Coordinates of C-alpha atoms and ligand atoms in Angstrom, one line a residue:
Chain A
M280 CA 13.7 -16.8 4.3
L281 CA 15.5 -15.5 7.4
L282 CA 17.4 -18.0 9.4
I283 CA 16.7 -16.8 13.1
E284 CA 18.8 -18.1 16.0
C285 CA 16.1 -18.9 18.9
P286 CA 18.2 -18.3 22.1
H287 CA 16.8 -21.3 23.5
C288 CA 16.8 -23.8 20.6
G289 CA 19.4 -22.6 18.1
P290 CA 19.1 -21.6 14.6
R291 CA 15.8 -22.4 12.8
D292 CA 13.8 -21.3 9.6
E293 CA 11.7 -18.1 9.7
T294 CA 8.6 -20.1 9.2
E295 CA 8.8 -21.6 12.8
Y296 CA 8.6 -17.9 14.2
Q297 CA 5.9 -15.2 14.8
Y298 CA 6.7 -11.7 14.5
G299 CA 6.1 -9.3 17.4
G300 CA 7.1 -5.7 16.2
E301 CA 9.1 -3.2 18.2
A302 CA 10.7 -4.6 21.4
H303 CA 11.1 -2.8 24.7
V304 CA 7.6 -1.3 24.7
A305 CA 6.5 -1.2 28.3
Y306 CA 2.8 -1.3 29.6
P307 CA 2.0 2.0 31.1
E308 CA 2.9 2.3 34.8
D309 CA -0.2 3.9 35.7
P310 CA -2.7 3.6 32.9
S311 CA -5.2 5.7 34.4
Q312 CA -3.0 8.7 34.4
L313 CA -2.5 8.7 30.6
S314 CA -3.6 11.4 28.3
D315 CA -5.4 10.4 24.9
K316 CA -2.2 11.2 23.3
E317 CA -0.2 9.0 25.5
W318 CA -2.6 6.1 24.9
A319 CA -2.5 6.7 21.2
E320 CA 1.4 6.6 21.6
Y321 CA 1.3 3.2 23.5
L322 CA -1.3 1.6 21.2
F323 CA -0.7 2.8 17.6
Y324 CA 2.8 4.4 17.4
R325 CA 5.7 2.3 16.9
N326 CA 9.2 2.8 15.7
N327 CA 9.5 2.4 12.0
P328 CA 13.3 2.9 11.1
K329 CA 15.1 2.3 7.8
G330 CA 18.0 0.6 9.4
L331 CA 18.4 -1.2 12.7
I332 CA 15.4 -2.2 14.6
A333 CA 15.0 -4.1 17.9
E334 CA 12.1 -6.3 17.7
R335 CA 10.4 -9.3 19.2
W336 CA 9.9 -12.7 17.9
A337 CA 8.2 -15.8 19.3
H338 CA 9.4 -19.2 18.6
A339 CA 5.8 -20.2 18.0
V340 CA 6.3 -23.9 16.9
G341 CA 9.4 -24.4 18.9
C342 CA 9.8 -23.6 22.4
R343 CA 7.2 -20.9 22.3
R344 CA 9.0 -18.4 24.0
W345 CA 9.7 -14.7 23.3
F346 CA 12.9 -13.0 22.7
N347 CA 14.5 -10.0 21.0
V348 CA 16.5 -9.6 17.7
V349 CA 18.4 -6.4 16.3
R350 CA 17.9 -6.7 12.5
D351 CA 18.4 -4.2 9.6
T352 CA 15.3 -3.5 8.0
V353 CA 17.0 -2.8 4.7
T354 CA 19.3 -5.7 4.2
Y355 CA 17.3 -8.0 6.9
E356 CA 20.6 -9.1 8.3
I357 CA 20.2 -9.9 12.0
K358 CA 22.9 -8.3 14.2
A359 CA 22.0 -9.7 17.6
V360 CA 19.7 -12.1 19.4
Y361 CA 19.0 -11.6 23.2
R362 CA 16.6 -12.8 25.9
I363 CA 13.6 -11.0 27.2
G364 CA 14.8 -9.1 30.1
E365 CA 18.3 -8.7 28.6
P366 CA 19.1 -4.9 27.6
K367 CA 19.2 -3.8 24.0
P368 CA 22.8 -4.4 22.8
E369 CA 24.6 -1.3 22.0
I370 CA 25.1 -1.3 18.2
G371 CA 25.3 1.9 16.4
G372 CA 21.7 3.7 15.7
V373 CA 19.5 0.9 17.0
K374 CA 16.0 2.0 17.6
Chain B
M158 CA 25.6 -4.0 -40.8
A159 CA 22.9 -3.4 -37.9
D160 CA 20.1 -1.2 -38.9
L161 CA 19.9 2.2 -37.4
L162 CA 17.9 2.4 -34.2
P163 CA 14.4 4.0 -34.7
E164 CA 14.0 7.6 -33.3
H165 CA 13.2 7.8 -29.7
P166 CA 9.4 8.1 -29.5
D167 CA 8.0 11.6 -28.1
F168 CA 8.8 12.0 -24.3
L169 CA 5.6 12.2 -22.1
W170 CA 7.1 15.0 -19.9
R171 CA 10.1 17.5 -19.8
N172 CA 12.9 16.8 -17.1
P173 CA 13.4 20.1 -15.9
D174 CA 16.0 21.1 -13.6
P175 CA 14.3 22.4 -10.1
K176 CA 13.5 25.8 -9.8
S177 CA 14.7 27.7 -6.7
S178 CA 11.1 28.1 -5.3
Y179 CA 7.5 26.8 -5.8
D180 CA 4.2 27.4 -4.3
A181 CA 4.1 23.8 -3.3
V182 CA 6.2 20.6 -3.6
I183 CA 4.9 17.1 -3.5
V184 CA 7.4 14.6 -2.3
G185 CA 7.1 11.3 -4.0
G186 CA 6.4 10.6 -7.7
G187 CA 4.5 7.6 -7.4
G188 CA 0.6 7.3 -8.3
H189 CA -0.5 9.3 -5.4
G190 CA 2.0 12.1 -5.7
L191 CA 1.2 12.5 -9.2
A192 CA -2.5 12.5 -8.9
T193 CA -2.2 15.0 -6.2
A194 CA -0.1 17.5 -8.4
Y195 CA -2.8 17.0 -11.2
Y196 CA -5.5 17.9 -9.0
L197 CA -3.8 20.8 -7.5
A198 CA -3.2 22.0 -11.2
K199 CA -6.5 21.4 -12.4
N200 CA -9.0 22.0 -9.6
H201 CA -7.0 24.6 -7.6
G202 CA -5.0 26.3 -10.3
M203 CA -1.7 25.8 -8.6
T204 CA 0.6 25.0 -11.4
N205 CA 3.8 26.6 -10.1
I206 CA 4.2 23.3 -8.3
A207 CA 6.8 20.3 -8.5
V208 CA 6.7 16.7 -7.8
L209 CA 10.0 15.4 -6.3
E210 CA 11.0 11.9 -6.8
R211 CA 14.3 10.2 -5.4
G212 CA 14.3 7.5 -8.0
W213 CA 12.4 7.2 -11.2
L214 CA 8.8 8.1 -11.8
A215 CA 6.5 5.2 -10.4
G216 CA 9.6 3.2 -9.4
G217 CA 7.8 2.6 -6.0
N218 CA 4.5 0.8 -5.5
M219 CA 2.9 2.5 -8.2
A220 CA 4.3 0.1 -10.9
R221 CA 4.8 -2.8 -8.5
N222 CA 1.1 -3.3 -7.8
T223 CA -1.3 -5.9 -8.8
T224 CA -3.7 -3.2 -10.1
I225 CA -6.8 -4.3 -8.2
I226 CA -9.5 -1.5 -8.3
R227 CA -12.7 -1.7 -6.3
S228 CA -14.7 0.3 -3.9
N229 CA -16.6 -2.5 -1.7
Y230 CA -15.4 -1.4 1.7
L231 CA -17.4 -1.9 4.6
W232 CA -17.4 1.4 6.6
D233 CA -19.1 4.4 5.2
E234 CA -16.0 6.6 5.4
S235 CA -14.3 4.2 3.2
A236 CA -17.0 3.5 0.9
A237 CA -17.2 7.2 0.3
M238 CA -13.5 7.5 -0.3
Y239 CA -13.1 4.3 -2.7
E240 CA -16.2 5.0 -4.7
H241 CA -15.2 8.6 -5.3
S242 CA -11.9 7.2 -6.6
L243 CA -13.7 4.6 -8.6
K244 CA -16.1 7.2 -10.2
L245 CA -12.8 9.2 -11.1
W246 CA -11.3 6.2 -12.8
E247 CA -14.2 5.8 -14.9
I248 CA -13.8 9.4 -16.4
L249 CA -10.0 9.6 -16.3
P250 CA -8.8 7.9 -19.5
E251 CA -10.9 10.4 -21.4
E252 CA -9.8 13.3 -19.1
L253 CA -6.2 12.4 -19.6
E254 CA -6.7 11.4 -23.1
Y255 CA -4.7 8.3 -22.4
D256 CA -6.1 4.6 -22.8
F257 CA -4.3 3.1 -19.8
L258 CA -6.4 -0.2 -20.1
F259 CA -8.9 0.4 -17.2
S260 CA -11.1 -2.8 -17.5
Q261 CA -14.1 -3.2 -15.5
R262 CA -14.0 -6.9 -15.6
G263 CA -15.6 -7.3 -12.2
V264 CA -14.1 -8.4 -8.7
M265 CA -15.0 -11.3 -6.7
N266 CA -14.3 -11.7 -3.0
L267 CA -14.7 -15.5 -2.2
A268 CA -16.1 -16.9 0.9
H269 CA -15.0 -20.2 2.4
T270 CA -16.3 -20.4 5.9
L271 CA -19.5 -19.7 7.6
G272 CA -17.8 -16.7 9.0
D273 CA -16.7 -15.4 5.8
V274 CA -20.3 -15.8 4.5
R275 CA -21.7 -13.7 7.2
E276 CA -19.2 -11.0 6.9
S277 CA -19.5 -11.0 3.0
V278 CA -23.4 -10.6 3.0
R279 CA -23.0 -8.0 5.8
R280 CA -20.4 -5.9 3.5
V281 CA -22.8 -6.7 0.4
N282 CA -25.7 -5.0 2.3
A283 CA -23.5 -2.0 3.6
N284 CA -22.3 -1.5 0.2
K285 CA -25.9 -1.4 -1.3
L286 CA -26.9 1.2 1.4
N287 CA -24.1 3.4 -0.1
G288 CA -25.0 3.1 -3.6
I289 CA -22.2 0.9 -4.6
D290 CA -22.8 -2.0 -6.9
A291 CA -22.6 -5.3 -4.9
E292 CA -24.0 -8.6 -5.1
W293 CA -23.7 -11.8 -3.2
I294 CA -23.3 -14.7 -5.6
S295 CA -23.6 -18.7 -5.4
P296 CA -20.8 -21.1 -5.9
E297 CA -22.5 -21.8 -9.2
Q298 CA -22.5 -18.1 -10.4
V299 CA -19.0 -17.8 -9.3
K300 CA -18.3 -20.8 -11.8
E301 CA -20.2 -19.2 -14.4
L302 CA -18.4 -15.9 -14.2
C303 CA -15.0 -17.7 -13.9
P304 CA -15.1 -21.2 -15.5
I305 CA -11.7 -22.1 -14.4
I306 CA -12.3 -22.0 -10.7
N307 CA -12.9 -25.0 -8.6
I308 CA -16.0 -24.9 -6.9
G309 CA -16.0 -28.8 -5.8
D310 CA -16.4 -29.8 -1.9
D311 CA -13.3 -31.9 -2.0
I312 CA -10.8 -29.2 -1.2
R313 CA -9.9 -28.0 2.3
Y314 CA -11.6 -24.8 2.0
P315 CA -14.6 -25.2 -0.5
V316 CA -16.1 -21.9 -2.2
M317 CA -19.2 -21.2 -0.4
G318 CA -20.2 -18.0 -2.4
A319 CA -18.5 -14.6 -3.1
T320 CA -19.2 -10.9 -3.0
Y321 CA -19.1 -9.4 -6.7
Q322 CA -18.7 -6.0 -7.6
P323 CA -19.1 -5.7 -11.6
R324 CA -17.6 -2.1 -11.9
A325 CA -14.4 -3.1 -10.2
G326 CA -11.6 -4.2 -12.3
I327 CA -7.7 -3.5 -13.2
A328 CA -5.7 -0.9 -15.1
K329 CA -2.2 -0.8 -16.3
H330 CA -0.4 1.0 -13.7
D331 CA 2.8 2.4 -15.3
H332 CA 0.5 3.7 -18.0
V333 CA -1.5 5.4 -15.2
A334 CA 1.4 7.4 -13.8
W335 CA 2.6 8.3 -17.3
A336 CA -1.0 9.6 -18.1
F337 CA -0.9 11.8 -14.9
A338 CA 2.6 12.8 -15.6
R339 CA 1.9 13.9 -19.0
K340 CA -1.1 16.0 -18.0
C341 CA 0.6 17.7 -15.1
D342 CA 3.5 18.6 -17.3
E343 CA 1.3 20.0 -19.9
M344 CA -0.4 22.2 -17.2
G345 CA 3.3 23.5 -16.2
V346 CA 3.9 21.1 -13.3
D347 CA 7.7 20.3 -13.0
I348 CA 8.2 16.5 -12.6
I349 CA 11.9 16.2 -11.1
Q350 CA 13.3 12.8 -11.0
N351 CA 16.5 11.6 -9.2
C352 CA 15.8 14.3 -6.5
E353 CA 15.9 12.8 -2.8
V354 CA 14.3 14.9 0.0
N355 CA 16.6 14.5 2.8
G356 CA 15.6 17.5 5.0
F357 CA 13.0 20.2 5.7
V358 CA 13.6 23.9 6.0
M359 CA 11.6 25.4 8.8
D360 CA 10.7 28.7 10.0
G361 CA 9.4 28.1 13.5
D362 CA 6.4 25.8 13.3
R363 CA 6.0 26.3 9.6
V364 CA 7.7 24.7 6.6
V365 CA 9.3 27.0 4.0
G366 CA 11.4 24.6 1.8
V367 CA 12.8 21.2 1.3
E368 CA 16.6 20.2 1.2
T369 CA 17.4 17.8 -1.6
S370 CA 20.0 15.8 -3.3
R371 CA 19.6 18.6 -6.0
G372 CA 19.9 21.7 -3.6
R373 CA 17.5 23.4 -1.5
I374 CA 14.0 24.1 -3.1
N375 CA 11.9 26.6 -1.3
A376 CA 8.2 25.8 -0.9
G377 CA 5.0 27.5 0.3
K378 CA 3.5 24.0 1.0
V379 CA 4.7 20.7 1.0
G380 CA 2.7 17.4 0.7
L381 CA 4.1 14.0 1.5
C382 CA 3.3 11.1 -0.8
G383 CA 6.3 8.9 0.3
A384 CA 4.1 5.6 0.9
G385 CA 6.5 3.0 2.3
H386 CA 9.0 5.9 3.3
S387 CA 6.5 8.0 5.0
S388 CA 8.1 7.4 8.4
V389 CA 11.3 8.4 7.3
L390 CA 9.9 11.6 5.8
A391 CA 8.0 12.4 9.2
E392 CA 11.0 11.8 11.2
L393 CA 12.8 14.4 8.9
A394 CA 10.1 17.0 9.8
G395 CA 10.3 16.0 13.5
F396 CA 6.8 14.2 14.0
R397 CA 5.7 10.5 14.1
L398 CA 3.3 8.4 12.1
P399 CA 1.5 5.4 13.4
I400 CA 2.8 3.5 10.2
Q401 CA 4.9 0.3 10.1
S402 CA 6.5 -0.5 6.7
H403 CA 6.5 -4.1 5.4
P404 CA 7.6 -5.7 2.2
L405 CA 4.7 -6.8 -0.1
Q406 CA 5.4 -9.3 -2.9
A407 CA 3.6 -10.1 -6.2
L408 CA 4.3 -12.4 -9.2
V409 CA 3.6 -13.1 -13.0
S410 CA 3.3 -16.2 -14.8
E411 CA 4.6 -16.6 -18.4
L412 CA 1.8 -15.3 -21.0
H413 CA -1.1 -17.4 -21.6
E414 CA -4.1 -17.5 -23.7
P415 CA -7.0 -15.6 -22.0
V416 CA -8.3 -18.0 -19.5
H417 CA -9.3 -15.6 -16.5
P418 CA -11.9 -13.2 -17.4
T419 CA -12.3 -11.3 -14.0
V420 CA -10.5 -10.9 -10.8
V421 CA -10.8 -13.3 -8.1
M422 CA -9.6 -12.6 -4.4
S423 CA -9.7 -14.9 -1.5
N424 CA -8.9 -13.6 1.9
H425 CA -9.3 -17.1 3.4
V426 CA -6.9 -19.0 1.4
H427 CA -5.0 -15.7 0.7
V428 CA -4.3 -15.3 -3.0
Y429 CA -5.8 -13.0 -5.5
V430 CA -5.4 -13.5 -9.3
S431 CA -6.3 -11.5 -12.5
Q432 CA -4.9 -12.0 -16.0
A433 CA -3.1 -8.9 -17.5
H434 CA -4.2 -7.9 -21.0
K435 CA -0.7 -9.2 -22.3
G436 CA -1.8 -12.7 -20.9
E437 CA 0.4 -13.0 -17.5
L438 CA -1.4 -14.4 -14.5
V439 CA -1.0 -11.7 -11.9
M440 CA -1.0 -12.9 -8.3
G441 CA -0.5 -11.7 -4.9
A442 CA -1.2 -12.1 -1.1
G443 CA -0.3 -10.6 2.1
V444 CA 2.6 -8.9 3.4
D445 CA 6.0 -10.4 4.8
A446 CA 5.4 -10.3 8.6
Y447 CA 8.4 -8.2 9.4
N448 CA 9.3 -4.5 8.9
G449 CA 11.4 -4.0 5.7
Y450 CA 12.6 -1.7 3.5
G451 CA 14.2 -4.0 1.3
Q452 CA 11.6 -4.1 -1.6
R453 CA 11.8 -8.0 -1.3
G454 CA 10.4 -10.9 0.7
A455 CA 10.6 -14.4 1.4
F456 CA 10.0 -17.2 -1.2
H457 CA 7.7 -19.1 1.4
V458 CA 5.2 -16.4 1.3
I459 CA 5.3 -17.0 -2.6
E460 CA 4.7 -20.6 -2.0
D461 CA 1.8 -20.2 0.4
Q462 CA 0.1 -18.3 -2.4
M463 CA 0.8 -20.6 -5.2
A464 CA -0.6 -23.6 -3.1
A465 CA -3.8 -21.7 -2.7
A466 CA -4.0 -20.5 -6.4
V467 CA -3.5 -24.1 -7.6
E468 CA -6.1 -25.4 -5.2
L469 CA -8.6 -22.7 -6.5
F470 CA -7.5 -23.1 -10.1
P471 CA -6.2 -26.5 -10.9
I472 CA -5.5 -25.4 -14.4
F473 CA -2.6 -23.3 -13.0
A474 CA -0.6 -26.3 -12.1
R475 CA 1.0 -26.2 -15.3
A476 CA 1.9 -22.4 -15.4
H477 CA 5.4 -21.3 -14.3
V478 CA 6.3 -18.4 -11.9
L479 CA 8.2 -16.1 -14.3
R480 CA 9.0 -13.2 -11.9
T481 CA 8.4 -11.9 -8.3
W482 CA 9.2 -8.7 -6.8
G483 CA 8.4 -6.6 -3.8
G484 CA 7.3 -3.1 -2.8
I485 CA 7.5 -1.4 0.7
V486 CA 4.0 -1.0 2.0
D487 CA 2.9 1.6 4.7
V488 CA 0.4 -0.2 7.0
T489 CA -1.7 1.4 9.8
L490 CA -3.4 -0.5 12.6
D491 CA -6.9 0.2 11.3
A492 CA -5.9 -0.8 7.7
S493 CA -7.3 2.9 6.7
P494 CA -5.0 5.4 5.0
I495 CA -4.0 8.8 6.7
V496 CA -4.8 11.9 4.6
S497 CA -4.3 14.7 6.9
K498 CA -2.8 17.8 8.0
T499 CA 0.3 17.4 10.1
P500 CA 1.9 18.9 13.4
V501 CA 3.9 21.2 10.9
D502 CA 2.2 24.1 9.5
Q503 CA 1.8 24.1 5.6
M504 CA 3.1 20.4 5.8
Y505 CA 0.5 17.8 4.7
V506 CA 0.7 14.0 4.8
N507 CA -1.0 11.3 2.5
C508 CA 0.1 7.7 3.6
G509 CA -1.0 4.7 5.1
W510 CA -2.6 3.2 2.1
G511 CA -0.6 0.1 2.8
T512 CA -1.6 -2.9 0.4
G513 CA -4.6 -1.2 -1.3
G514 CA -3.9 2.2 -2.5
F515 CA -3.6 1.8 -6.2
K516 CA -7.4 1.9 -6.4
G517 CA -7.4 5.0 -4.4
T518 CA -4.9 6.9 -6.5
P519 CA -7.3 9.4 -8.1
G520 CA -9.4 9.7 -5.1
A521 CA -6.3 10.3 -2.6
G522 CA -4.8 12.9 -5.3
Y523 CA -8.3 14.7 -5.4
A524 CA -8.9 14.9 -1.5
F525 CA -5.2 15.6 -0.8
A526 CA -4.9 18.5 -3.2
H527 CA -8.1 20.0 -1.6
T528 CA -6.3 19.6 1.7
I529 CA -3.2 21.3 0.7
A530 CA -4.9 24.3 -1.4
N531 CA -7.2 24.9 1.4
D532 CA -5.2 24.1 4.6
E533 CA -8.3 22.1 5.5
P534 CA -9.6 18.5 4.8
H535 CA -12.0 17.7 2.1
P536 CA -15.3 16.0 3.6
L537 CA -13.9 12.9 2.2
N538 CA -10.6 12.7 4.0
E539 CA -11.9 14.4 7.1
P540 CA -12.2 10.9 8.8
F541 CA -9.0 10.0 7.8
A542 CA -7.1 12.5 9.8
L543 CA -4.1 11.7 12.1
E544 CA -6.3 12.7 15.1
R545 CA -8.3 9.5 14.7
F546 CA -5.7 7.5 16.6
E547 CA -6.1 9.7 19.7
T548 CA -9.9 10.1 19.4
G549 CA -10.4 6.3 18.9
V550 CA -12.6 7.1 15.9
L551 CA -10.7 4.5 13.9
I552 CA -11.9 3.3 10.4
D553 CA -11.3 -0.6 11.1
E554 CA -11.1 -2.0 7.6
H555 CA -9.2 -5.2 8.6
G556 CA -10.9 -8.1 7.3
A557 CA -14.1 -6.3 7.0
A558 CA -13.1 -5.1 3.5
A559 CA -12.4 -8.8 2.3
V560 CA -8.9 -8.5 1.8
A561 CA -6.8 -5.3 1.7
H562 CA -5.9 -4.6 -1.8
Ligands
FAD253 C1 3.2 -5.9 -4.6 C2 2.1 -4.8 -4.4 C3 0.8 -5.2 -4.8 C4 -0.3 -4.3 -4.5 N1 -1.6 -4.5 -5.0 C5 -2.5 -3.4 -5.0 C6 -3.7 -3.7 -5.8 O1 -4.0 -4.8 -6.3 N2 -4.6 -2.7 -5.5 C7 -4.5 -1.6 -4.9 O2 -5.3 -0.8 -4.7 N3 -3.2 -1.4 -4.3 C8 -2.1 -2.4 -4.4 N4 -0.8 -2.1 -3.8 C9 -0.9 -1.0 -2.9 C10 -0.4 0.4 -4.0 O3 0.4 0.0 -5.0 C11 0.1 1.6 -2.9 O4 -0.8 1.6 -1.9 C12 0.2 2.8 -3.7 O5 1.0 2.6 -4.8 C13 0.9 3.8 -2.8 O6 1.0 5.2 -3.4 P1 2.0 5.6 -4.5 O7 1.7 5.2 -5.9 O8 2.1 6.9 -4.4 O9 3.3 4.9 -3.9 P2 4.8 4.9 -4.4 O10 4.7 4.4 -5.9 O11 5.7 3.8 -3.5 O12 5.3 6.3 -4.5 C14 6.2 6.9 -3.3 C15 7.3 7.5 -3.8 O13 8.0 8.3 -2.9 C16 9.3 8.3 -3.3 N5 10.1 8.7 -2.2 C17 10.3 8.2 -0.8 N6 11.0 8.9 -0.2 C18 11.4 9.9 -0.8 C19 12.3 11.2 -0.6 N7 12.9 11.4 0.4 N8 12.4 12.0 -1.6 C20 11.7 11.9 -2.9 N9 11.0 10.8 -3.0 C21 10.9 9.9 -2.3 C22 9.6 6.9 -3.7 O14 10.8 6.7 -4.4 C23 8.4 6.4 -4.4 O15 8.5 6.6 -5.8 C24 -0.1 -3.0 -4.0 C25 1.3 -2.7 -3.6 C26 2.4 -3.7 -3.7 C27 3.8 -3.5 -3.2
ZN254 ZN1 13.0 -21.9 20.8

């Protein structure tokens, strides 16, 4: 079980959180201008690195707020936790 | 003094060094890679081919799954693919001359809510229209088929009935891989273990070879069967796949007398259980939520499935978890596989089987081999092309197919 540090509440068990997949995927600026390929990318294509990933978690049974995490998908080690709106930390190779 | 060890039993395949060039190489020596090689050789006469495996044969999901085989999927495209696969399962023990304990003991998908009941009945009707054996059975019939199940109404989610597919069942997964490997080898296919593909050799838009931990190997065609590592392979080849890799765990108990004659799956309380020939209770459930390549997950996921299992099967309260493990499953957003051409000429991809591709092993191999040999999909896998994520013609088997295993 992961021990995840909510930036608002502190360290809690993984079971308090909900996973949100890849972070920093912005809603298209002008949706009506997207081609089918671009829509497919927005809807269905997400990074799936073997290594560091920037991902979203929600503290579902705590403060209910979303935040971002950089985690290693092989060792599952959490390298950084940061709030929504803060830039992706510069850690080698994070996708 | 210790007795001399007995002779090593016959090897089932040679372990050749890679040749410098093949007509086709298949990346990944799991069930799908082996089945693809088998049908390339058998149906398309392509025997100058190799299967390249980074670890040992079937060391990925192939020998980690819970071996459930069924074809009772909702949509026509899936029903056609999985039923074709089931029909192949029915003839393969003889064709491969290997008794890998394929046992058509039936699979039940339980319904615990009114919503479940409606979805299940709908799926049974859809299955019947597609010529697939399917029945809706009452709680009493559930109990008759599987006497150890609790159909009382004093549990949180009582059993309200089930779908039942009598021709469904289980098989011994490692033996399935060995059976394919032996036949491939007999037909001249090179099975090369400890050979990791870490790059592709391109000539313009066309793939002409692979870089491996054992050197460069030229190839006329390349088929990707990397399951949980499909995204990594695609990235090496310069394209993306709509795949997320997740840990999926399973477990076994110690050996018990035969108590469980069929396979029971419950999507709602989320556990599925069968009893292996040897006697272990084999159980599994859903993926760990996060992306992961670690071949392990968290224990709370196991605890949840055990809670569900003990409520449905009170007799299991006295059993013990002997071993748990995890694989890496390649999940798509519509819970259907991708068996397709790729943006790279002469490169093909078979992936996205996620939590439920063991049952699809022969069908995937059959259709993928056709796709590779003819540079064109077989009608069975045409709907499962990468393009569906752009056209929107998804094959949404989430929930609709009971549970994805
Ligand atoms: C716990 C668990 C339970 C499951 N239960 C069921 C079930 O009950 N019923 C069902 O139908 N399905 C089930 N599945 C799903 C099923 O196991 C998979 O869908 C299926 O095995 C995937 O195809 P495969 O056998 O080819 O995969 P794998 O055996 O994973 O084969 C992929 C191979 O590619 C190799 N590879 C990866 N990268 C490279 C590289 N760069 N170079 C060379 N080789 C490489 C890997 O080492 C691996 O051996 C389950 C899976 C798991 C993990
Ligand atoms: Zn919080």
